[in-house]
PDB file of C-alpha atoms in Angstrom:
ATOM      1  CA  MET C   1     -21.086-224.559 -52.323  1.00 82.00           C
ATOM      2  CA  GLU C   2     -23.664-221.780 -52.630  1.00 82.00           C
ATOM      3  CA  GLU C   3     -24.090-219.561 -49.578  1.00 85.00           C
ATOM      4  CA  SER C   4     -26.951-217.158 -48.880  1.00 86.00           C
ATOM      5  CA  LEU C   5     -25.912-213.528 -48.623  1.00 86.00           C
ATOM      6  CA  PRO C   6     -27.258-211.111 -46.018  1.00 82.00           C
ATOM      7  CA  ILE C   7     -29.702-208.825 -47.829  1.00 80.00           C
ATOM      8  CA  HIS C   8     -31.566-206.474 -45.519  1.00 76.00           C
ATOM      9  CA  HIS C   9     -34.377-204.078 -46.345  1.00 76.00           C
ATOM     10  CA  SER C  10     -33.716-203.895 -50.071  1.00 81.00           C
ATOM     11  CA  GLU C  11     -36.476-202.482 -52.259  1.00 86.00           C
ATOM     12  CA  GLN C  12     -35.184-204.435 -55.266  1.00 88.00           C
ATOM     13  CA  ILE C  13     -33.316-207.546 -54.106  1.00 90.00           C
ATOM     14  CA  HIS C  14     -35.283-210.202 -52.203  1.00 90.00           C
ATOM     15  CA  TRP C  15     -32.615-212.904 -51.920  1.00 91.00           C
ATOM     16  CA  ALA C  16     -29.017-213.494 -53.003  1.00 94.00           C
ATOM     17  CA  ALA C  17     -26.625-216.423 -52.905  1.00 95.00           C
ATOM     18  CA  TYR C  18     -23.060-216.864 -54.095  1.00 96.00           C
ATOM     19  CA  ASP C  19     -20.861-219.839 -54.867  1.00 95.00           C
ATOM     20  CA  PRO C  20     -17.212-218.766 -54.501  1.00 95.00           C
ATOM     21  CA  GLU C  21     -15.924-221.887 -56.274  1.00 94.00           C
ATOM     22  CA  THR C  22     -17.859-221.199 -59.474  1.00 92.00           C
ATOM     23  CA  GLN C  23     -18.202-217.418 -58.955  1.00 93.00           C
ATOM     24  CA  GLN C  24     -21.947-217.781 -59.603  1.00 92.00           C
ATOM     25  CA  LEU C  25     -24.192-215.079 -58.116  1.00 93.00           C
ATOM     26  CA  ASN C  26     -27.910-215.901 -58.010  1.00 92.00           C
ATOM     27  CA  LEU C  27     -30.443-213.216 -57.193  1.00 90.00           C
ATOM     28  CA  THR C  28     -34.179-213.136 -56.681  1.00 88.00           C
ATOM     29  CA  LEU C  29     -35.664-209.710 -57.213  1.00 84.00           C
ATOM     30  CA  ASN C  30     -38.635-208.519 -55.195  1.00 82.00           C
ATOM     31  CA  ASP C  31     -40.942-209.290 -58.136  1.00 81.00           C
ATOM     32  CA  ARG C  32     -39.737-212.914 -57.706  1.00 81.00           C
ATOM     33  CA  ARG C  33     -37.755-212.993 -60.959  1.00 81.00           C
ATOM     34  CA  LYS C  34     -34.604-215.068 -60.469  1.00 86.00           C
ATOM     35  CA  HIS C  35     -31.370-214.249 -62.253  1.00 86.00           C
ATOM     36  CA  GLY C  36     -27.941-215.847 -62.399  1.00 89.00           C
ATOM     37  CA  TYR C  37     -24.580-214.210 -63.122  1.00 91.00           C
ATOM     38  CA  SER C  38     -21.266-215.992 -63.514  1.00 89.00           C
ATOM     39  CA  LYS C  39     -17.660-214.826 -63.278  1.00 91.00           C
ATOM     40  CA  VAL C  40     -18.538-212.417 -60.459  1.00 94.00           C
ATOM     41  CA  PRO C  41     -15.415-212.132 -58.277  1.00 95.00           C
ATOM     42  CA  GLN C  42     -15.577-212.433 -54.494  1.00 96.00           C
ATOM     43  CA  ASN C  43     -14.415-208.831 -53.973  1.00 96.00           C
ATOM     44  CA  VAL C  44     -17.411-207.533 -55.973  1.00 96.00           C
ATOM     45  CA  VAL C  45     -19.778-209.728 -53.956  1.00 96.00           C
ATOM     46  CA  ASN C  46     -18.227-208.400 -50.730  1.00 96.00           C
ATOM     47  CA  LYS C  47     -18.893-204.824 -51.887  1.00 96.00           C
ATOM     48  CA  PHE C  48     -22.446-205.792 -52.871  1.00 95.00           C
ATOM     49  CA  VAL C  49     -23.106-207.166 -49.366  1.00 94.00           C
ATOM     50  CA  ARG C  50     -21.662-204.038 -47.695  1.00 94.00           C
ATOM     51  CA  ALA C  51     -23.426-201.570 -50.013  1.00 94.00           C
ATOM     52  CA  SER C  52     -25.879-199.155 -48.432  1.00 92.00           C
ATOM     53  CA  SER C  53     -28.250-199.968 -51.309  1.00 93.00           C
ATOM     54  CA  HIS C  54     -28.032-203.508 -52.690  1.00 91.00           C
ATOM     55  CA  GLY C  55     -30.286-202.607 -55.618  1.00 90.00           C
ATOM     56  CA  ASP C  56     -28.245-199.578 -56.664  1.00 93.00           C
ATOM     57  CA  PHE C  57     -25.003-201.520 -56.400  1.00 94.00           C
ATOM     58  CA  PHE C  58     -26.472-204.373 -58.451  1.00 91.00           C
ATOM     59  CA  HIS C  59     -27.655-202.052 -61.229  1.00 90.00           C
ATOM     60  CA  LYS C  60     -24.449-200.013 -61.364  1.00 92.00           C
ATOM     61  CA  ASN C  61     -21.848-202.762 -60.928  1.00 93.00           C
ATOM     62  CA  ILE C  62     -23.271-206.167 -61.794  1.00 90.00           C
ATOM     63  CA  ARG C  63     -26.348-206.065 -64.029  1.00 87.00           C
ATOM     64  CA  ASN C  64     -24.816-204.264 -66.993  1.00 81.00           C
ATOM     65  CA  ASN C  65     -21.198-205.302 -66.486  1.00 81.00           C
ATOM     66  CA  THR C  66     -20.123-207.190 -69.590  1.00 71.00           C
ATOM     67  CA  ALA C  67     -17.414-209.039 -67.626  1.00 78.00           C
ATOM     68  CA  TYR C  68     -20.148-211.105 -65.952  1.00 73.00           C
ATOM     69  CA  ARG C  69     -22.221-213.582 -67.881  1.00 75.00           C
ATOM     70  CA  TYR C  70     -25.967-213.251 -67.420  1.00 67.00           C
ATOM     71  CA  HIS C  71     -27.720-216.627 -67.450  1.00 68.00           C
ATOM     72  CA  GLY C  72     -31.259-215.345 -67.507  1.00 62.00           C
ATOM     73  CA  LYS C  73     -33.952-216.624 -65.255  1.00 61.00           C
ATOM     74  CA  VAL C  74     -32.898-219.509 -63.046  1.00 55.00           C
ATOM     75  CA  ASP C  75     -34.883-221.997 -60.962  1.00 57.00           C
TER      76      ASP C  75
END
């Protein structure tokens, strides 16, 4: 079951949710573009939530990581 993640005061990430069963991470950026990533492990999501900058962590560790499958824009 997808759970919303606590995103506070991010200049880039508006909303995030994660489903630990499917390892699906869904993000809505502040420009309202929605993106989905699969095969994102729980430990990476935990680091993302604790990061001092959610946007920086996303760009450095999730967005361009070939281990995670980008699904494009999601509804």
